[in-house]
Amino acid sequence: MTTDSLTVEDIKARTRAFIGKFFKNIELQDDEDIFALGFVNSLFAMQLVMFIEKEFGIAVEDQDLNIDNFRTINAMADLVKGKVL
Amino acid sequence: MRIELTEQQASAKAAFRAFVDHEIAPYADQFDREERVPTSVIQKLAREGYLGQVVPEEQGGTGTDMVTFGILNEELGRGCSSIRSLLTVHSMAAFAVLKWGSADHKSRFLSRLVSGEIIGAFALSEPNIGSDAKSVETSARLVGDRYVLNGRKRWMTFGQIADVFLLFAQVEGKVTAFLVERNSPGFSTEPIKGILGTRGSMLAELRLDDCEIPKENRLGGLGFGLAAIGTSALDIGRYSVAWGSVGIAQACLEACVEYTSTRRQFGVPIKDHDLVRQMMTNMITNTKAARMLCYQAGYLKDSGDSRTVMETWIAKYFASTAAMKIAADAVQLHGANGCSEEYPVQRYFRDAKIMEIIEASTQLQQMNIAQYAYEH
């Protein structure tokens, strides 16, 4: 997936769409804590990391493995933004 | 769609097969009986570059694609599941250092793992904890500039000889990953003997009694030990075991083609009996189906596609259960000879059972794979 002309809104929309495939019938807000909602198991977490890496062409590394970076769509967008924008 | 190995992959497969036929398969029953793999064999694996398959060339590894890595697992699994299991746990540790390690971790461990100077292993299971991995009881607490670990890890493949363990412990109630070296103060191992299958895999219990490691040996943040580091390492392990199961199935198939062609009953080779042909047909079909699922999982890994996580679960589920059935049929086709140590099928049968338990049990897979259907 190209990251040319990528906007924060694009990042949020694509991330929301990916999460939505796993958790149907939920209107996830950008600032909702997916851990607090009980969405996250280890399999989903790994798929989420792989999705972010492939979709936005970045490498999630050791120092990025902080729960706060994956807690909300906003946080994930910030993580991606910090690496590609 | 094109389902065909590239010229490079086909050439690698031929080389792996020749290596296994010459260096591994003739000695596999001996490794099984003696419950150990000689250091000289591990050194041969290292010399062939097999211990650095998941590490890119620029980091000193072989840098092969995941399909080729899978083929290597099939071929080693065809020859000796214990040696395939070394590749599994060593690759899991090397992958974790590569993917999640700091520059310091990489400089301290990666090149030595690739060269085989040190052996890596994986330490998650405990006496009281198997599938419920998030409930590990081993603890780690930060004291000054060191983590102090206490607990027991059990069933560690090649735990008798591994130099560094990707190990999981609770820190403030969160499962966290560490690299624990054998020479750490307070670390010891106890060999586990008499296991049913993969008897050469040198299992050990790890004992952590106020075991001290540098705080820098933590991988990732608190609480991500299982969610990203453990799961991604287990994904590599599960992929390796899936392919290893295909190897067992292929070994059974080849043994049965030979045996049923030469063994005669009622005046004809037993391959001429219809019920034998039925069993052979099921063996062939299930072996090929398992291999195709493994190819798909590998292709998705090489594409960086997150669907590989569940496709690997499915491949491992199918391949391990198929290998068990195929190995049972292989023993059946060999009759009393199949129960004797003069024929390798009894070893395949015992090894196949282990495949249904390690890197997620059949039942855990059935729960997770079904759940996947409701999510997508």
Short mmCIF file of C-alpha atoms in Angstrom, two decimals:
data_model
loop_
_atom_site.label_atom_id
_atom_site.label_comp_id
_atom_site.label_asym_id
_atom_site.label_seq_id
_atom_site.Cartn_x
_atom_site.Cartn_y
_atom_site.Cartn_z
CA MET A 1 0.00 0.00 0.00
CA THR A 2 1.48 3.34 -0.99
CA THR A 3 2.08 5.90 1.73
CA ASP A 4 2.29 8.80 -0.74
CA SER A 5 -0.30 11.44 0.10
CA LEU A 6 -1.28 9.53 3.23
CA THR A 7 -3.21 11.60 5.74
CA VAL A 8 -3.98 11.02 9.39
CA GLU A 9 -7.59 10.48 8.46
CA ASP A 10 -6.54 7.80 5.95
CA ILE A 11 -4.56 6.04 8.65
CA LYS A 12 -7.50 6.13 11.03
CA ALA A 13 -9.98 4.96 8.40
CA ARG A 14 -7.87 2.03 7.26
CA THR A 15 -7.10 1.01 10.84
CA ARG A 16 -10.74 1.28 11.84
CA ALA A 17 -11.73 -0.87 8.85
CA PHE A 18 -9.19 -3.53 9.79
CA ILE A 19 -10.31 -3.68 13.41
CA GLY A 20 -13.93 -3.71 12.24
CA LYS A 21 -13.34 -7.00 10.41
CA PHE A 22 -12.67 -8.64 13.74
CA PHE A 23 -15.24 -6.89 15.89
CA LYS A 24 -18.45 -6.57 14.02
CA ASN A 25 -21.40 -4.49 15.17
CA ILE A 26 -19.16 -2.10 17.07
CA GLU A 27 -18.83 1.57 16.12
CA LEU A 28 -15.34 2.11 17.43
CA GLN A 29 -14.54 5.71 18.30
CA ASP A 30 -11.07 7.10 17.65
CA ASP A 31 -10.36 7.56 21.34
CA GLU A 32 -11.89 4.30 22.61
CA ASP A 33 -9.52 2.00 24.46
CA ILE A 34 -9.63 -1.36 22.64
CA PHE A 35 -7.91 -3.05 25.57
CA ALA A 36 -10.53 -1.78 28.01
CA LEU A 37 -13.27 -3.01 25.64
CA GLY A 38 -11.80 -6.49 25.93
CA PHE A 39 -11.12 -6.77 22.20
CA VAL A 40 -7.52 -7.74 22.32
CA ASN A 41 -6.14 -11.22 22.55
CA SER A 42 -2.62 -12.17 21.56
CA LEU A 43 -3.61 -13.42 18.10
CA PHE A 44 -5.42 -10.21 17.28
CA ALA A 45 -2.50 -8.14 18.59
CA MET A 46 -0.09 -9.88 16.26
CA GLN A 47 -2.39 -9.46 13.28
CA LEU A 48 -2.81 -5.78 14.15
CA VAL A 49 0.95 -5.26 14.21
CA MET A 50 1.34 -7.08 10.87
CA PHE A 51 -1.48 -5.04 9.37
CA ILE A 52 0.09 -1.74 10.44
CA GLU A 53 3.48 -2.78 9.07
CA LYS A 54 2.18 -3.89 5.69
CA GLU A 55 -0.54 -1.31 5.20
CA PHE A 56 1.66 1.68 5.99
CA GLY A 57 5.05 0.28 4.98
CA ILE A 58 6.66 0.72 8.38
CA ALA A 59 8.47 -1.52 10.84
CA VAL A 60 7.04 -1.80 14.34
CA GLU A 61 10.09 -2.21 16.53
CA ASP A 62 11.09 -3.06 20.06
CA GLN A 63 10.67 0.49 21.38
CA ASP A 64 7.20 0.75 19.80
CA LEU A 65 5.91 -2.23 21.80
CA ASN A 66 4.14 -0.11 24.36
CA ILE A 67 0.48 -0.75 25.00
CA ASP A 68 -0.24 2.97 24.86
CA ASN A 69 0.77 2.97 21.16
CA PHE A 70 -2.02 0.51 20.34
CA ARG A 71 -4.66 1.49 22.86
CA THR A 72 -6.81 3.63 20.52
CA ILE A 73 -7.12 4.40 16.84
CA ASN A 74 -5.72 7.86 17.62
CA ALA A 75 -2.66 6.30 19.27
CA MET A 76 -2.05 3.95 16.34
CA ALA A 77 -2.40 6.86 13.91
CA ASP A 78 0.17 8.79 15.96
CA LEU A 79 2.55 5.84 15.84
CA VAL A 80 2.23 5.54 12.06
CA LYS A 81 2.32 9.31 11.57
CA GLY A 82 5.58 9.51 13.51
CA LYS A 83 7.17 7.05 11.09
CA VAL A 84 5.80 8.02 7.70
CA LEU A 85 4.43 11.55 7.67
CA MET B 1 -2.58 -18.13 -9.58
CA ARG B 2 0.49 -20.24 -9.98
CA ILE B 3 1.32 -22.92 -7.44
CA GLU B 4 4.83 -24.00 -8.25
CA LEU B 5 8.19 -23.74 -6.54
CA THR B 6 10.65 -21.32 -8.11
CA GLU B 7 13.82 -22.78 -9.58
CA GLN B 8 15.70 -21.57 -6.49
CA GLN B 9 13.20 -23.14 -4.11
CA ALA B 10 13.23 -26.44 -6.02
CA SER B 11 17.02 -26.45 -5.96
CA ALA B 12 17.02 -25.74 -2.22
CA LYS B 13 14.59 -28.61 -1.67
CA ALA B 14 16.86 -31.01 -3.53
CA ALA B 15 19.84 -29.88 -1.46
CA PHE B 16 17.89 -30.21 1.81
CA ARG B 17 16.72 -33.66 0.82
CA ALA B 18 20.22 -34.85 -0.02
CA PHE B 19 21.56 -33.48 3.27
CA VAL B 20 18.83 -35.21 5.28
CA ASP B 21 19.23 -38.51 3.42
CA HIS B 22 22.97 -38.50 4.02
CA GLU B 23 23.46 -36.80 7.39
CA ILE B 24 20.23 -37.17 9.34
CA ALA B 25 17.88 -40.01 8.39
CA PRO B 26 20.39 -42.86 8.83
CA TYR B 27 21.03 -41.79 12.43
CA ALA B 28 17.54 -40.70 13.52
CA ASP B 29 16.69 -43.97 15.27
CA GLN B 30 19.97 -43.71 17.17
CA PHE B 31 19.16 -40.14 18.29
CA ASP B 32 15.76 -41.42 19.40
CA ARG B 33 17.22 -44.33 21.39
CA GLU B 34 19.99 -42.28 22.98
CA GLU B 35 17.65 -39.33 23.64
CA ARG B 36 20.18 -36.84 22.37
CA VAL B 37 21.48 -35.20 19.24
CA PRO B 38 25.29 -35.03 19.01
CA THR B 39 26.92 -31.61 18.87
CA SER B 40 28.59 -32.61 15.61
CA VAL B 41 25.17 -32.84 13.92
CA ILE B 42 24.19 -29.39 15.16
CA GLN B 43 27.47 -28.06 13.80
CA LYS B 44 26.63 -29.55 10.42
CA LEU B 45 23.28 -27.77 10.46
CA ALA B 46 25.09 -24.53 11.25
CA ARG B 47 27.62 -25.05 8.46
CA GLU B 48 24.80 -25.52 5.97
CA GLY B 49 23.34 -22.17 7.10
CA TYR B 50 20.19 -23.83 8.42
CA LEU B 51 20.33 -22.07 11.79
CA GLY B 52 20.14 -18.62 10.21
CA GLN B 53 17.30 -19.16 7.79
CA VAL B 54 14.95 -16.61 9.32
CA VAL B 55 17.65 -13.94 9.50
CA PRO B 56 18.30 -11.71 6.45
CA GLU B 57 21.64 -11.79 4.68
CA GLU B 58 22.51 -8.25 5.76
CA GLN B 59 22.25 -9.44 9.36
CA GLY B 60 24.47 -12.44 8.65
CA GLY B 61 21.76 -15.02 8.03
CA THR B 62 20.73 -17.03 5.00
CA GLY B 63 17.80 -14.74 4.32
CA THR B 64 15.66 -17.36 2.66
CA ASP B 65 11.98 -16.82 1.99
CA MET B 66 9.47 -18.46 4.30
CA VAL B 67 8.41 -21.05 1.73
CA THR B 68 12.01 -22.26 1.52
CA PHE B 69 12.27 -22.22 5.32
CA GLY B 70 9.14 -24.37 5.35
CA ILE B 71 10.61 -26.83 2.88
CA LEU B 72 13.68 -27.17 5.09
CA ASN B 73 11.38 -28.00 8.00
CA GLU B 74 9.60 -30.62 5.94
CA GLU B 75 12.84 -32.27 4.90
CA LEU B 76 14.34 -32.24 8.40
CA GLY B 77 11.00 -33.49 9.75
CA ARG B 78 11.04 -36.29 7.22
CA GLY B 79 14.41 -37.40 8.55
CA CYS B 80 14.23 -36.65 12.27
CA SER B 81 11.60 -34.71 14.19
CA SER B 82 14.02 -34.05 17.04
CA ILE B 83 16.37 -32.19 14.74
CA ARG B 84 13.47 -30.36 13.16
CA SER B 85 12.45 -29.30 16.66
CA LEU B 86 15.91 -27.80 17.18
CA LEU B 87 15.38 -25.72 14.06
CA THR B 88 11.97 -24.72 15.41
CA VAL B 89 13.00 -23.34 18.79
CA HIS B 90 16.28 -21.91 17.58
CA SER B 91 14.49 -20.06 14.78
CA MET B 92 11.85 -18.77 17.23
CA ALA B 93 14.55 -17.25 19.42
CA ALA B 94 16.52 -15.87 16.47
CA PHE B 95 13.37 -14.37 14.96
CA ALA B 96 12.46 -12.66 18.23
CA VAL B 97 15.92 -11.11 18.53
CA LEU B 98 15.80 -10.03 14.90
CA LYS B 99 12.31 -8.59 15.03
CA TRP B 100 12.07 -7.21 18.54
CA GLY B 101 15.64 -7.01 19.77
CA SER B 102 17.45 -3.73 20.40
CA ALA B 103 20.72 -2.95 18.64
CA ASP B 104 22.44 -4.25 21.77
CA HIS B 105 20.52 -7.56 21.66
CA LYS B 106 21.32 -8.02 18.00
CA SER B 107 25.02 -7.35 18.46
CA ARG B 108 25.21 -9.70 21.45
CA PHE B 109 23.14 -12.60 20.15
CA LEU B 110 22.17 -12.54 16.50
CA SER B 111 25.39 -13.39 14.69
CA ARG B 112 26.19 -16.09 17.27
CA LEU B 113 22.73 -17.63 16.83
CA VAL B 114 23.14 -17.63 13.07
CA SER B 115 26.58 -19.26 13.24
CA GLY B 116 25.43 -21.85 15.76
CA GLU B 117 28.00 -20.61 18.28
CA ILE B 118 25.04 -20.37 20.64
CA ILE B 119 21.74 -22.24 20.53
CA GLY B 120 18.46 -20.47 21.22
CA ALA B 121 15.29 -21.93 22.71
CA PHE B 122 11.81 -20.91 23.79
CA ALA B 123 10.58 -20.97 27.38
CA LEU B 124 6.87 -20.40 27.93
CA SER B 125 5.31 -23.62 29.36
CA GLU B 126 5.48 -24.34 33.06
CA PRO B 127 4.55 -27.24 35.35
CA ASN B 128 1.10 -25.70 35.91
CA ILE B 129 0.70 -23.71 32.68
CA GLY B 130 0.34 -24.94 29.09
CA SER B 131 -2.31 -23.52 26.77
CA ASP B 132 -3.30 -20.76 29.23
CA ALA B 133 -0.07 -18.93 28.49
CA LYS B 134 -1.12 -15.56 29.89
CA SER B 135 -1.25 -17.15 33.35
CA VAL B 136 2.44 -18.04 33.58
CA GLU B 137 3.56 -18.13 37.19
CA THR B 138 7.23 -17.28 36.71
CA SER B 139 7.84 -13.78 38.04
CA ALA B 140 10.37 -11.08 37.34
CA ARG B 141 10.97 -7.96 39.39
CA LEU B 142 13.29 -5.07 38.74
CA VAL B 143 15.94 -4.66 41.41
CA GLY B 144 18.35 -1.87 40.59
CA ASP B 145 19.76 -2.52 37.13
CA ARG B 146 18.76 -6.20 37.04
CA TYR B 147 15.65 -8.30 36.76
CA VAL B 148 15.36 -11.08 39.32
CA LEU B 149 13.38 -14.09 38.06
CA ASN B 150 11.80 -16.90 40.04
CA GLY B 151 9.87 -19.91 38.80
CA ARG B 152 10.04 -23.11 36.77
CA LYS B 153 9.77 -23.64 33.02
CA ARG B 154 9.02 -27.16 31.81
CA TRP B 155 9.25 -29.14 28.57
CA MET B 156 11.85 -26.82 27.04
CA THR B 157 12.99 -28.29 23.73
CA PHE B 158 16.81 -28.47 23.70
CA GLY B 159 16.72 -26.93 27.16
CA GLN B 160 19.59 -29.24 28.11
CA ILE B 161 22.02 -27.46 25.82
CA ALA B 162 20.53 -24.11 24.74
CA ASP B 163 22.59 -21.05 25.62
CA VAL B 164 19.89 -18.40 25.52
CA PHE B 165 16.14 -18.65 26.13
CA LEU B 166 13.32 -16.43 24.96
CA LEU B 167 11.52 -16.63 28.30
CA PHE B 168 8.22 -15.22 29.55
CA ALA B 169 7.50 -14.01 33.07
CA GLN B 170 5.01 -11.82 34.89
CA VAL B 171 6.12 -8.29 35.69
CA GLU B 172 3.57 -6.38 37.73
CA GLY B 173 0.92 -8.78 36.46
CA LYS B 174 1.88 -8.37 32.79
CA VAL B 175 3.49 -11.12 30.71
CA THR B 176 6.84 -9.83 29.54
CA ALA B 177 9.60 -11.32 27.37
CA PHE B 178 13.23 -11.72 28.37
CA LEU B 179 16.42 -13.15 26.97
CA VAL B 180 17.85 -15.37 29.69
CA GLU B 181 21.34 -16.76 29.28
CA ARG B 182 22.35 -20.14 30.63
CA ASN B 183 25.26 -18.67 32.57
CA SER B 184 23.00 -16.28 34.52
CA PRO B 185 23.35 -16.52 38.32
CA GLY B 186 20.48 -18.59 39.77
CA PHE B 187 19.76 -20.43 36.50
CA SER B 188 19.92 -24.21 36.21
CA THR B 189 18.38 -27.00 34.13
CA GLU B 190 17.25 -30.54 34.84
CA PRO B 191 17.02 -33.01 31.91
CA ILE B 192 13.62 -34.64 31.24
CA LYS B 193 13.98 -38.22 30.05
CA GLY B 194 11.64 -40.90 28.78
CA ILE B 195 9.35 -38.67 26.71
CA LEU B 196 7.00 -40.39 24.25
CA GLY B 197 8.21 -38.79 21.01
CA THR B 198 10.87 -36.44 19.63
CA ARG B 199 12.99 -38.23 22.19
CA GLY B 200 16.20 -36.67 20.89
CA SER B 201 15.02 -33.15 21.58
CA MET B 202 16.85 -32.95 24.89
CA LEU B 203 13.99 -31.57 26.95
CA ALA B 204 14.72 -29.86 30.22
CA GLU B 205 13.07 -28.11 33.11
CA LEU B 206 14.48 -24.64 33.70
CA ARG B 207 14.91 -23.51 37.28
CA LEU B 208 15.02 -19.83 38.06
CA ASP B 209 15.97 -19.27 41.68
CA ASP B 210 16.55 -15.55 42.17
CA CYS B 211 18.00 -15.70 38.66
CA GLU B 212 19.57 -12.35 37.81
CA ILE B 213 19.74 -10.90 34.32
CA PRO B 214 20.61 -7.39 33.12
CA LYS B 215 17.53 -5.18 32.82
CA GLU B 216 18.53 -4.63 29.19
CA ASN B 217 17.63 -8.28 28.50
CA ARG B 218 13.93 -7.40 28.50
CA LEU B 219 12.36 -7.49 25.02
CA GLY B 220 9.62 -4.97 24.27
CA GLY B 221 7.47 -3.12 26.77
CA LEU B 222 5.72 -4.54 29.80
CA GLY B 223 2.69 -6.54 28.83
CA PHE B 224 3.64 -7.05 25.18
CA GLY B 225 5.61 -10.19 25.93
CA LEU B 226 2.88 -12.50 24.84
CA ALA B 227 0.76 -10.26 22.62
CA ALA B 228 3.43 -9.48 20.05
CA ILE B 229 6.73 -11.15 20.89
CA GLY B 230 5.46 -14.52 22.08
CA THR B 231 2.74 -14.71 19.46
CA SER B 232 5.04 -13.87 16.57
CA ALA B 233 7.65 -16.37 17.78
CA LEU B 234 4.92 -18.99 18.22
CA ASP B 235 3.71 -18.23 14.71
CA ILE B 236 7.16 -19.17 13.40
CA GLY B 237 7.16 -22.22 15.65
CA ARG B 238 3.70 -23.29 14.57
CA TYR B 239 4.68 -22.87 10.92
CA SER B 240 7.78 -24.98 11.50
CA VAL B 241 5.78 -27.71 13.26
CA ALA B 242 3.16 -27.71 10.50
CA TRP B 243 5.87 -28.34 7.93
CA GLY B 244 7.56 -30.85 10.20
CA SER B 245 4.27 -32.73 10.36
CA VAL B 246 4.21 -32.82 6.56
CA GLY B 247 7.71 -34.29 6.78
CA ILE B 248 6.51 -37.05 9.10
CA ALA B 249 3.61 -37.78 6.76
CA GLN B 250 5.94 -37.92 3.76
CA ALA B 251 8.32 -40.25 5.62
CA CYS B 252 5.41 -42.55 6.46
CA LEU B 253 4.27 -42.52 2.88
CA GLU B 254 7.72 -43.37 1.52
CA ALA B 255 8.18 -46.14 4.11
CA CYS B 256 4.79 -47.61 3.18
CA VAL B 257 5.39 -47.50 -0.57
CA GLU B 258 8.54 -49.52 0.01
CA TYR B 259 7.10 -51.94 2.56
CA THR B 260 3.83 -52.68 0.79
CA SER B 261 5.73 -53.28 -2.44
CA THR B 262 7.96 -55.95 -0.92
CA ARG B 263 5.90 -57.52 1.83
CA ARG B 264 3.89 -60.43 0.43
CA GLN B 265 0.76 -62.02 1.85
CA PHE B 266 -1.68 -64.39 0.14
CA GLY B 267 0.81 -64.78 -2.71
CA VAL B 268 0.99 -61.11 -3.76
CA PRO B 269 2.63 -57.89 -2.51
CA ILE B 270 0.25 -56.36 0.01
CA LYS B 271 -0.01 -53.24 -2.18
CA ASP B 272 -2.26 -55.33 -4.41
CA HIS B 273 -4.90 -55.61 -1.72
CA ASP B 274 -7.68 -53.06 -2.14
CA LEU B 275 -7.83 -52.01 1.51
CA VAL B 276 -4.11 -51.27 1.47
CA ARG B 277 -4.62 -49.11 -1.59
CA GLN B 278 -7.39 -47.24 0.19
CA MET B 279 -5.06 -46.43 3.08
CA MET B 280 -2.29 -45.38 0.69
CA THR B 281 -4.69 -43.13 -1.20
CA ASN B 282 -5.74 -41.37 1.98
CA MET B 283 -2.10 -40.96 3.01
CA ILE B 284 -1.12 -39.43 -0.33
CA THR B 285 -4.12 -37.11 -0.46
CA ASN B 286 -3.79 -35.84 3.10
CA THR B 287 -0.04 -35.34 2.81
CA LYS B 288 -0.50 -33.24 -0.31
CA ALA B 289 -3.36 -31.26 1.21
CA ALA B 290 -1.29 -30.52 4.32
CA ARG B 291 1.60 -29.38 2.17
CA MET B 292 -0.65 -27.05 0.18
CA LEU B 293 -1.95 -25.40 3.35
CA CYS B 294 1.65 -24.90 4.46
CA TYR B 295 2.55 -23.36 1.11
CA GLN B 296 -0.33 -20.93 1.46
CA ALA B 297 0.69 -19.93 4.98
CA GLY B 298 4.27 -19.44 3.77
CA TYR B 299 3.22 -17.40 0.77
CA LEU B 300 1.20 -15.09 3.03
CA LYS B 301 4.18 -14.75 5.38
CA ASP B 302 6.41 -13.75 2.49
CA SER B 303 3.77 -11.18 1.51
CA GLY B 304 3.62 -9.74 5.05
CA ASP B 305 -0.11 -10.49 5.03
CA SER B 306 -1.66 -10.70 8.52
CA ARG B 307 -3.95 -13.51 7.33
CA THR B 308 -0.94 -15.78 7.65
CA VAL B 309 -1.52 -15.94 11.41
CA MET B 310 -4.77 -17.89 11.11
CA GLU B 311 -3.72 -19.73 7.94
CA THR B 312 -0.74 -21.03 9.92
CA TRP B 313 -3.07 -22.24 12.67
CA ILE B 314 -5.15 -24.03 10.05
CA ALA B 315 -2.09 -25.54 8.35
CA LYS B 316 -0.69 -26.76 11.66
CA TYR B 317 -4.05 -28.17 12.74
CA PHE B 318 -4.54 -30.08 9.52
CA ALA B 319 -0.93 -31.21 9.10
CA SER B 320 -0.49 -32.41 12.69
CA THR B 321 -3.77 -34.31 12.83
CA ALA B 322 -3.15 -35.76 9.36
CA ALA B 323 0.36 -36.83 10.36
CA MET B 324 -1.03 -38.64 13.40
CA LYS B 325 -3.58 -40.52 11.29
CA ILE B 326 -1.04 -41.26 8.58
CA ALA B 327 1.53 -42.52 11.08
CA ALA B 328 -1.09 -44.75 12.71
CA ASP B 329 -1.93 -46.18 9.28
CA ALA B 330 1.76 -46.62 8.51
CA VAL B 331 2.20 -48.72 11.66
CA GLN B 332 -0.94 -50.66 10.74
CA LEU B 333 0.34 -51.40 7.25
CA HIS B 334 3.62 -52.64 8.70
CA GLY B 335 1.78 -54.97 11.09
CA ALA B 336 3.96 -56.38 13.87
CA ASN B 337 7.02 -55.01 12.08
CA GLY B 338 5.55 -51.53 12.52
CA CYS B 339 5.66 -51.96 16.28
CA SER B 340 9.32 -52.95 16.20
CA GLU B 341 12.29 -50.62 16.45
CA GLU B 342 13.65 -52.30 13.34
CA TYR B 343 11.33 -50.06 11.33
CA PRO B 344 11.12 -46.27 11.70
CA VAL B 345 7.32 -46.02 11.48
CA GLN B 346 6.96 -46.57 15.23
CA ARG B 347 9.15 -43.49 15.73
CA TYR B 348 7.04 -41.51 13.26
CA PHE B 349 3.94 -42.56 15.19
CA ARG B 350 5.36 -41.40 18.52
CA ASP B 351 6.70 -38.17 17.01
CA ALA B 352 3.40 -37.41 15.27
CA LYS B 353 1.55 -37.49 18.59
CA ILE B 354 3.83 -34.74 19.89
CA MET B 355 2.89 -32.57 16.88
CA GLU B 356 -0.71 -32.55 18.08
CA ILE B 357 0.34 -31.12 21.44
CA ILE B 358 3.13 -28.61 20.84
CA GLU B 359 2.71 -25.06 19.52
CA ALA B 360 -1.01 -25.14 20.39
CA SER B 361 -2.86 -28.35 21.09
CA THR B 362 -5.40 -29.74 18.65
CA GLN B 363 -8.20 -28.63 20.97
CA LEU B 364 -6.91 -25.07 21.36
CA GLN B 365 -6.68 -24.87 17.59
CA GLN B 366 -10.24 -26.11 17.19
CA MET B 367 -11.42 -23.36 19.53
CA ASN B 368 -9.46 -20.59 17.79
CA ILE B 369 -10.07 -21.63 14.19
CA ALA B 370 -13.82 -21.84 14.75
CA GLN B 371 -13.77 -18.43 16.44
CA TYR B 372 -12.08 -17.01 13.33
CA ALA B 373 -15.10 -18.02 11.25
CA TYR B 374 -17.37 -15.87 13.38
CA GLU B 375 -15.06 -12.86 13.17
CA HIS B 376 -14.77 -12.73 9.37
#
